[in-house]
Tab-separated table of C-alpha atoms in Angstrom:
chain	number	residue	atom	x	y	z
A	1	UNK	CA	0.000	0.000	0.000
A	2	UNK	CA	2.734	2.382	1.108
A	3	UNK	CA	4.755	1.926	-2.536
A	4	UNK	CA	1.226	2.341	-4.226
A	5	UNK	CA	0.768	5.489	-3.035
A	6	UNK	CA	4.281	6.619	-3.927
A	7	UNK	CA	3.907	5.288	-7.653
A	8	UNK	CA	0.460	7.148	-7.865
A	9	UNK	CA	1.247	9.991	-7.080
A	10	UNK	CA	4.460	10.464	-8.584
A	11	UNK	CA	2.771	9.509	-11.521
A	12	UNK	CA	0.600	12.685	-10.984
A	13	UNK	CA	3.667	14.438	-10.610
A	14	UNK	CA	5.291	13.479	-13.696
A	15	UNK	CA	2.377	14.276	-15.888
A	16	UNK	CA	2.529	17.551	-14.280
A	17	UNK	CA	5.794	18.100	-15.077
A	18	UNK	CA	5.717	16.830	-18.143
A	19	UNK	CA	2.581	19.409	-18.964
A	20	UNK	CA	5.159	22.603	-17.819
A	21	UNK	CA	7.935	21.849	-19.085
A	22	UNK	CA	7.271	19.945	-22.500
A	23	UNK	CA	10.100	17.640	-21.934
A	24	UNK	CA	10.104	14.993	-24.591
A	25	UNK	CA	11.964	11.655	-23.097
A	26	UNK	CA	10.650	9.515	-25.131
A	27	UNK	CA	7.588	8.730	-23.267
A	28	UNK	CA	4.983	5.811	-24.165
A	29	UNK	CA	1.666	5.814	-22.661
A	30	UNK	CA	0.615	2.221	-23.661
A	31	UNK	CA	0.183	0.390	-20.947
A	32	UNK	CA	2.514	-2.427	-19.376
A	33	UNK	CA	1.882	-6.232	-20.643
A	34	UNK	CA	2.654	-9.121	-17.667
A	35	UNK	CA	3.398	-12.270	-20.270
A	36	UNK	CA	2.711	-15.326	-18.504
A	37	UNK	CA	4.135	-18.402	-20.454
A	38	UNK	CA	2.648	-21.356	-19.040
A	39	UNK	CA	-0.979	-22.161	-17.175
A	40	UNK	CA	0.867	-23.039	-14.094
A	41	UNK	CA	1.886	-19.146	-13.890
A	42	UNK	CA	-1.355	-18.192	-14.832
A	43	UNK	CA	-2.853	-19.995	-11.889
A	44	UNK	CA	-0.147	-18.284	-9.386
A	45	UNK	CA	-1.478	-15.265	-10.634
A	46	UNK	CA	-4.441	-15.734	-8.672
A	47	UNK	CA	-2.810	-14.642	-5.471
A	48	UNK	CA	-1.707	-11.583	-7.223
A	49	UNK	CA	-5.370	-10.800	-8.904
A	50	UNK	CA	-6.116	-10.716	-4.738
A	51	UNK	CA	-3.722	-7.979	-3.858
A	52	UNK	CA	-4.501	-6.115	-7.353
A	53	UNK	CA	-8.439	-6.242	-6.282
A	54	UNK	CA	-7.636	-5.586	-2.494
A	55	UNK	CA	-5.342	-2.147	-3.571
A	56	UNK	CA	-7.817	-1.165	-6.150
A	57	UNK	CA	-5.363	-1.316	-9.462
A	58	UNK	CA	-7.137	-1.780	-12.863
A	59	UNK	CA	-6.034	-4.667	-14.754
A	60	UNK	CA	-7.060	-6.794	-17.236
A	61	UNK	CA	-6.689	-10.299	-17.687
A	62	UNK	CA	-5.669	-11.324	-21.444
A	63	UNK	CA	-5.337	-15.008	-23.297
A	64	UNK	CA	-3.235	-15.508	-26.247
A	65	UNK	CA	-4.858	-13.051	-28.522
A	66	UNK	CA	-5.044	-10.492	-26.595
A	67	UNK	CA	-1.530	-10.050	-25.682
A	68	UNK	CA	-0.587	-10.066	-29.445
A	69	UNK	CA	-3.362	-7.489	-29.570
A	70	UNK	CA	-1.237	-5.421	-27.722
A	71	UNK	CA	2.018	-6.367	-28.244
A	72	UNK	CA	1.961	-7.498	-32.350
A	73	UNK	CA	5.498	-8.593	-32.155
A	74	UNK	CA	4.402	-11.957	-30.066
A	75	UNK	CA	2.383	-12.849	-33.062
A	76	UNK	CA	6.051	-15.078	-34.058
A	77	UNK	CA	5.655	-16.894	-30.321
A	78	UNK	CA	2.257	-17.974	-29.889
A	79	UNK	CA	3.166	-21.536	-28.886
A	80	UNK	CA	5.481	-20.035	-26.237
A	81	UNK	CA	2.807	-17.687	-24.087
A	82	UNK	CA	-0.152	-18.798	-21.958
A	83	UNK	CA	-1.812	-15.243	-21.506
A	84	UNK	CA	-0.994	-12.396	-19.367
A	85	UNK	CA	-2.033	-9.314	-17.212
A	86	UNK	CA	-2.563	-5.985	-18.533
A	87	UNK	CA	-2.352	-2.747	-17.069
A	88	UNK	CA	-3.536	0.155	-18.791
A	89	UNK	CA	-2.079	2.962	-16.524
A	90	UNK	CA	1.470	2.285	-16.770
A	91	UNK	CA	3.769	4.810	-18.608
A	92	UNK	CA	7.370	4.437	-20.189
A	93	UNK	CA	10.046	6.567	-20.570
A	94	UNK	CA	14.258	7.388	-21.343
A	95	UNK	CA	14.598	7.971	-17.521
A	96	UNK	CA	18.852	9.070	-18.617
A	97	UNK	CA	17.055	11.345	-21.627
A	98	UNK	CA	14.510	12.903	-18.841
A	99	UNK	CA	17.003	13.491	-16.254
A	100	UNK	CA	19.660	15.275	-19.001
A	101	UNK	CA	16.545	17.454	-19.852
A	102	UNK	CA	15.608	18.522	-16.565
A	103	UNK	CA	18.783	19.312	-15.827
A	104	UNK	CA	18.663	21.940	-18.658
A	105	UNK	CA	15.873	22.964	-17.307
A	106	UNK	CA	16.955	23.321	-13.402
A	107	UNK	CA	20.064	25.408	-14.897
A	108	UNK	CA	18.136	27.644	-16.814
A	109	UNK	CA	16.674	28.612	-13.524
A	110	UNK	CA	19.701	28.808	-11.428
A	111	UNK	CA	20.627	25.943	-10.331
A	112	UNK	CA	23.934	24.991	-10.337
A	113	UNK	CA	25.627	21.182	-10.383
A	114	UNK	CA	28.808	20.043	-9.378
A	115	UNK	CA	29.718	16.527	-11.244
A	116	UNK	CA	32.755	15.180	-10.591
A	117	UNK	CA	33.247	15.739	-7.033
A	118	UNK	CA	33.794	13.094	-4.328
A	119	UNK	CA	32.038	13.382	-1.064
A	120	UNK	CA	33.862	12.655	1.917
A	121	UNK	CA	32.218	13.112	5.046
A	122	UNK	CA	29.463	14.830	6.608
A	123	UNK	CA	30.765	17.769	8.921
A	124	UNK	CA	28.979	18.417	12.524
A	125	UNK	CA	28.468	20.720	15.082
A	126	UNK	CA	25.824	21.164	17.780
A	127	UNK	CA	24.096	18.109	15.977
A	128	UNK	CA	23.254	19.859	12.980
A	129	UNK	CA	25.207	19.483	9.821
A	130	UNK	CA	27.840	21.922	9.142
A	131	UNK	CA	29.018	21.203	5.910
A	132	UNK	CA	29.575	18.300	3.357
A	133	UNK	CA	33.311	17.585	3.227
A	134	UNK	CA	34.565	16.966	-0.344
A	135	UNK	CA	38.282	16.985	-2.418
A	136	UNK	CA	37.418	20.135	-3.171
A	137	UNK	CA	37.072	21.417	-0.124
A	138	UNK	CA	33.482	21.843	2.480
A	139	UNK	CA	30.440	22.653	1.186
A	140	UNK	CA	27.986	24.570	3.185
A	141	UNK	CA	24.116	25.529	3.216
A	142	UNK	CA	21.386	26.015	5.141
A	143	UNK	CA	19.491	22.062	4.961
A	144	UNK	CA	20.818	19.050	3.571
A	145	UNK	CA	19.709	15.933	1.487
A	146	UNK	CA	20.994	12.820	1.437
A	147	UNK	CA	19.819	10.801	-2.277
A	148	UNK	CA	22.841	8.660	-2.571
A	149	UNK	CA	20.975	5.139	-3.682
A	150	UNK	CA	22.919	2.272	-2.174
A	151	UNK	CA	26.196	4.495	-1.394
A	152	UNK	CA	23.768	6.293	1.192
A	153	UNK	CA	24.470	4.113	4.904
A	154	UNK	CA	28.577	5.342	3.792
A	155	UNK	CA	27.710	8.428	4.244
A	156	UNK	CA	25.092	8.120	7.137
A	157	UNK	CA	26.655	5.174	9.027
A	158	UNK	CA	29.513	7.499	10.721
A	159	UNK	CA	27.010	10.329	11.810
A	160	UNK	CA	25.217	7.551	13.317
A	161	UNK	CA	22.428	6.930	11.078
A	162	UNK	CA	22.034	3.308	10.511
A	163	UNK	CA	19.366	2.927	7.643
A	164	UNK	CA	19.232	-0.907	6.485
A	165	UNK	CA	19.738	0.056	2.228
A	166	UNK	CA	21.551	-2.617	0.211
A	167	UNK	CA	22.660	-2.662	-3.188
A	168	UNK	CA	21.268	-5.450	-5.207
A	169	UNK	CA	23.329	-5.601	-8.866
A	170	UNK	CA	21.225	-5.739	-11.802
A	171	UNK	CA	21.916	-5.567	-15.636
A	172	UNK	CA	20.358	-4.112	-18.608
A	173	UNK	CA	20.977	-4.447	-22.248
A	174	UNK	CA	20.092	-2.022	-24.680
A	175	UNK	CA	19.804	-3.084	-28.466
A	176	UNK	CA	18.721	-1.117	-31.890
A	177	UNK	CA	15.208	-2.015	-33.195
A	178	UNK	CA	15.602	-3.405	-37.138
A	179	UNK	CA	12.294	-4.118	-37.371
A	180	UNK	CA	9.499	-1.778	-36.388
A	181	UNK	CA	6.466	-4.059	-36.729
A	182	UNK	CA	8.264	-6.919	-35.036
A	183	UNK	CA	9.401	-4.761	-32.224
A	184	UNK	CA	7.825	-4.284	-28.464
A	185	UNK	CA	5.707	-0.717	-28.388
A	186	UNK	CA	5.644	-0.738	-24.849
A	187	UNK	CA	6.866	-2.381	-21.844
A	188	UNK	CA	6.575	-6.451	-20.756
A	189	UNK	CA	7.136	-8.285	-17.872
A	190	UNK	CA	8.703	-11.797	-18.475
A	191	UNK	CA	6.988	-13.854	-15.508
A	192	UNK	CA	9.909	-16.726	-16.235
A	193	UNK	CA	12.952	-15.451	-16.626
A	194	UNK	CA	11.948	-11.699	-14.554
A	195	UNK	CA	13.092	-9.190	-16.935
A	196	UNK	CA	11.503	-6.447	-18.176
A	197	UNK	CA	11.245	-5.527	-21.619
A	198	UNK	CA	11.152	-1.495	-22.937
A	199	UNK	CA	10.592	0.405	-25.733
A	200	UNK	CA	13.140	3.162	-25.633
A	201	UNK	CA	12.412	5.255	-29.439
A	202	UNK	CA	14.266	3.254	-31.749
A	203	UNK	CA	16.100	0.961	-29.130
A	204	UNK	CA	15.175	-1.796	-26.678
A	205	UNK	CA	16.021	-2.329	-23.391
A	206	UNK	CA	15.579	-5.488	-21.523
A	207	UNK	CA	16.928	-5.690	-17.866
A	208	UNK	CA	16.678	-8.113	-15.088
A	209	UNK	CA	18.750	-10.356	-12.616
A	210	UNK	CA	18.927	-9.380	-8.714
A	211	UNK	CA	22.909	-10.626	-7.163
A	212	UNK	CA	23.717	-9.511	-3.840
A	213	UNK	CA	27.852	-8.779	-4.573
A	214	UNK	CA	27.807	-5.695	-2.759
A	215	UNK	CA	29.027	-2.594	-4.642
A	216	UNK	CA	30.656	-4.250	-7.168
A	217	UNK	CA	30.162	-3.503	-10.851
A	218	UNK	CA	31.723	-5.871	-12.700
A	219	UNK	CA	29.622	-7.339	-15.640
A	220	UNK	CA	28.726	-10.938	-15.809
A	221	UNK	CA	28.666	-12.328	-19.380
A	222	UNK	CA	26.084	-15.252	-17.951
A	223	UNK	CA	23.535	-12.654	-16.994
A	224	UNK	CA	23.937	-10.909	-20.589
A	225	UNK	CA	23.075	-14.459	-21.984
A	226	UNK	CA	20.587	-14.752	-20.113
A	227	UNK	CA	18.740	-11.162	-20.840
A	228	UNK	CA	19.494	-11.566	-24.254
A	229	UNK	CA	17.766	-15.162	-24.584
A	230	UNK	CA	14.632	-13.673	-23.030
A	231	UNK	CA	14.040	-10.938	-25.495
A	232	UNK	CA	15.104	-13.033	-28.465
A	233	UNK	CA	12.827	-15.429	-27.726
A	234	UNK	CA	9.893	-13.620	-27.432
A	235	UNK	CA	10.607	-10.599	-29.852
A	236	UNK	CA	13.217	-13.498	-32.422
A	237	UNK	CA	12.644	-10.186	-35.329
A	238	UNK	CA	12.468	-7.249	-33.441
A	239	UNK	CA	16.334	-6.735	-33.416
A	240	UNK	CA	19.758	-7.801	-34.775
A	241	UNK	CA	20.863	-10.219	-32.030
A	242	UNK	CA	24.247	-10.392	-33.686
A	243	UNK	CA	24.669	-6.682	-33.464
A	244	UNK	CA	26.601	-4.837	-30.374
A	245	UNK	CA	24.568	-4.092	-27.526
A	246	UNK	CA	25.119	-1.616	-24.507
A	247	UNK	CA	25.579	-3.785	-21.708
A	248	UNK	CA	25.159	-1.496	-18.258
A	249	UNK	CA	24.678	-2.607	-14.749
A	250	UNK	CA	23.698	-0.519	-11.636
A	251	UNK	CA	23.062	-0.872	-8.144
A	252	UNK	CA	18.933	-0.956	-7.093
A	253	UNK	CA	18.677	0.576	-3.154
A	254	UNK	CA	16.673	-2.123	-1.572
A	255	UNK	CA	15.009	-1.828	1.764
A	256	UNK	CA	13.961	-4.917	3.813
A	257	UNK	CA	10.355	-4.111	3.656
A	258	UNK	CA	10.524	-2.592	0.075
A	259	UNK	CA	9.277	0.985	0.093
A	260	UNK	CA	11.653	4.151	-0.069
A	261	UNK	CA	13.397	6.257	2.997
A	262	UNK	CA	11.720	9.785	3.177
A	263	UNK	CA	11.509	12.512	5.515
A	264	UNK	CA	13.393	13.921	8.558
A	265	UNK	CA	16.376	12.278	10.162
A	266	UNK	CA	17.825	12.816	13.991
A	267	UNK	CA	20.077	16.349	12.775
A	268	UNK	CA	17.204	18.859	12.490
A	269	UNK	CA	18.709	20.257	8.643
A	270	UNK	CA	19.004	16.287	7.120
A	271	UNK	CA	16.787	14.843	5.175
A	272	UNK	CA	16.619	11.787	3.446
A	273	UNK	CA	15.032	10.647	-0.075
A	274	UNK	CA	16.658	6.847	-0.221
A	275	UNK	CA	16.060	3.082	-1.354
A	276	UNK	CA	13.553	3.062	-3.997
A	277	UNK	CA	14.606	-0.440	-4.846
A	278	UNK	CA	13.600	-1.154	-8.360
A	279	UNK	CA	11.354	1.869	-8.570
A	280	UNK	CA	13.250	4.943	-8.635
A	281	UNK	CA	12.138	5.919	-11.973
A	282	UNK	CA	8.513	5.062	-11.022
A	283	UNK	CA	8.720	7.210	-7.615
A	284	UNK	CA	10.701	9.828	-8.505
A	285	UNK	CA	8.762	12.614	-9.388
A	286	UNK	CA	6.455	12.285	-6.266
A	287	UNK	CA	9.393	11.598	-3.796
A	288	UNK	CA	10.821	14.643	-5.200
A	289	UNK	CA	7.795	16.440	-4.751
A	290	UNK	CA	7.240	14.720	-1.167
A	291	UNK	CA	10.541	15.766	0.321
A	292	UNK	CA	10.773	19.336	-1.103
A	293	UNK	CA	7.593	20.441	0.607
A	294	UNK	CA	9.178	18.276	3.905
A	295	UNK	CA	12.337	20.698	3.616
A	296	UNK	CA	9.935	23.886	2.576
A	297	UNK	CA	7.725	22.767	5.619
A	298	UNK	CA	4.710	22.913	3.665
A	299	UNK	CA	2.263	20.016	3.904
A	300	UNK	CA	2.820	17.115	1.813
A	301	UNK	CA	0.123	15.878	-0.746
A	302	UNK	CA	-0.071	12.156	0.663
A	303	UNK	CA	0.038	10.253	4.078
A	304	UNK	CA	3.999	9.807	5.176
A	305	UNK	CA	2.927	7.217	7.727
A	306	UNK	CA	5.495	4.294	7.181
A	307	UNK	CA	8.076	6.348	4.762
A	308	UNK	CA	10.163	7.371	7.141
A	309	UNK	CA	13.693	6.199	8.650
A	310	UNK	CA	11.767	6.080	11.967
A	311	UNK	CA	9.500	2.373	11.064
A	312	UNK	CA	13.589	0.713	11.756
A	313	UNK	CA	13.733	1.204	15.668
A	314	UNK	CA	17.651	0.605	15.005
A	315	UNK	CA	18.263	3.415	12.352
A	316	UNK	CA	19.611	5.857	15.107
């Protein structure tokens, strides 16, 4: 319920961002397609139905033809799906091509970003923060934020704030559509192998896997296999298999009990927006909007009530 009400209303956010400031990010408003590929996942899905009806989401439940109806490009792989679960709210989008935009955007107002800069420590005195140490000497202000993904306990952990976020490793891969007709238009779930499947303009990306390896990045050529075999197999002439993909991985912010770190912390000018898990992209415009009016002290737009660093009793 708690990462419902996040997603909703960040999706709120979004499209009101999106309506000022025309960004285009290569945004798909076609739904999101669940493929299940054999009867024994449709009849799990039955437990899922139950928390879909119990939180209110729409859905729809599809067979065969209806998921080529649509996603065309399964028409090639109708002996290898079942059915699947549609949901006709769900967005897409170039979360990199947003971002680069916005910044634009933030600059043009007066904001100013420093890339490139290592953080070191956070500074203290009379248990506020003082200033954020970096190789480039302190940086000072009035209130901080703390939005570091799974690098955000190093930073917390020596001022005493012990939030439980953990990196779990995951990898995408990113390949050139060659045939537009053949191609995914929006974004699917694979129920068996658990990657997801996007239509990014003219490209595709398909990511998945979950490895606890703690922050390292180094990229497995199994778990490209693996990615790779999923979307050829259900999209065999969307792309050119044999071509040279962008293979990425990244580090998603899990919490224990799955939804995000937001709100006040112990030191009266921190704040924390943390551990989105798999979802930044999903909750990001209405965290953003959540823990600016939390720093302006105006009143936020939803209930906070289980969003804050305060549910873990051993956080500080």
């Amino acid at each position: 319920a708690r990462m419902l009400r996040i997603s909703n209303y960040s999706k709120e956010c979004l499209n009101e961002l999106e309506s000022e400031t025309n960004i285009d990010y290569e945004q798909r408003k076609k739904g999101l397609l669940q493929v299940l590929r054999t009867d024994k996942q449709i009849a799990e899905t039955r437990k899922d139905i139950a928390v879909l009806d119990k939180f209110k989401v729409k859905y729809n439940i599809l067979d065969i033809d209806g998921c080529i109806a649509k996603e065309p490009g399964l028409r090639h792989v109708k002996d290898k799906i079942a059915g699947g679960l549609y949901f006709d709210g769900d967005q897409t989008g170039n979360c990199f091509l947003f971002t680069n935009e916005l910044q634009k955007k933030c600059i043009e107002m007066g904001v100013k970003f420093e890339f490139g800069v290592n953080i070191e420590k956070l500074n203290l005195k009379n248990k506020e923060i003082s200033g954020i140490e970096t190789d480039r000497g302190e940086l000072t202000s009035d209130k901080y934020l703390v939005t570091l993904g799974s690098y955000s306990p190093q930073l917390l952990n020596p001022i005493g704030i012990n939030i439980p976020v953990y990196p779990v490793k995951g990898y995408s891969v990113t390949l050139p559509v060659v045939n537009e007709e053949d191609a995914p238009q929006s974004t699917l779930l694979d129920e068996t192998y658990k990657v997801a499947i996007t239509r990014l303009g003219d490209k595709v990306r398909v990511a998945g896997t979950a490895q606890l390896t703690g922050h390292n990045l180094d990229l497995r050529q199994k778990s490209r296999n693996t990615i790779r075999h999923s979307f050829g197999d259900l999209f065999p002439q969307a792309a050119d298999m044999n071509s040279d993909d962008e293979f990425w991985t990244g580090l998603r912010p899990m919490t224990p009990d799955g939804p995000p770190i937001i709100g006040k912390t112990p030191y009266s000018n921190l704040y924390l927006n943390t551990g989105h898990g798999t979802l930044g992209w999903t909750m990001s415009a209405g965290s953003g909007k959540l823990i600016a009016d939390i720093v302006s002290d105006n009143e936020p737009k939803i209930e906070l009530e289980g969003l804050g660093m305060n549910r873990y009793p051993f956080a500080n």
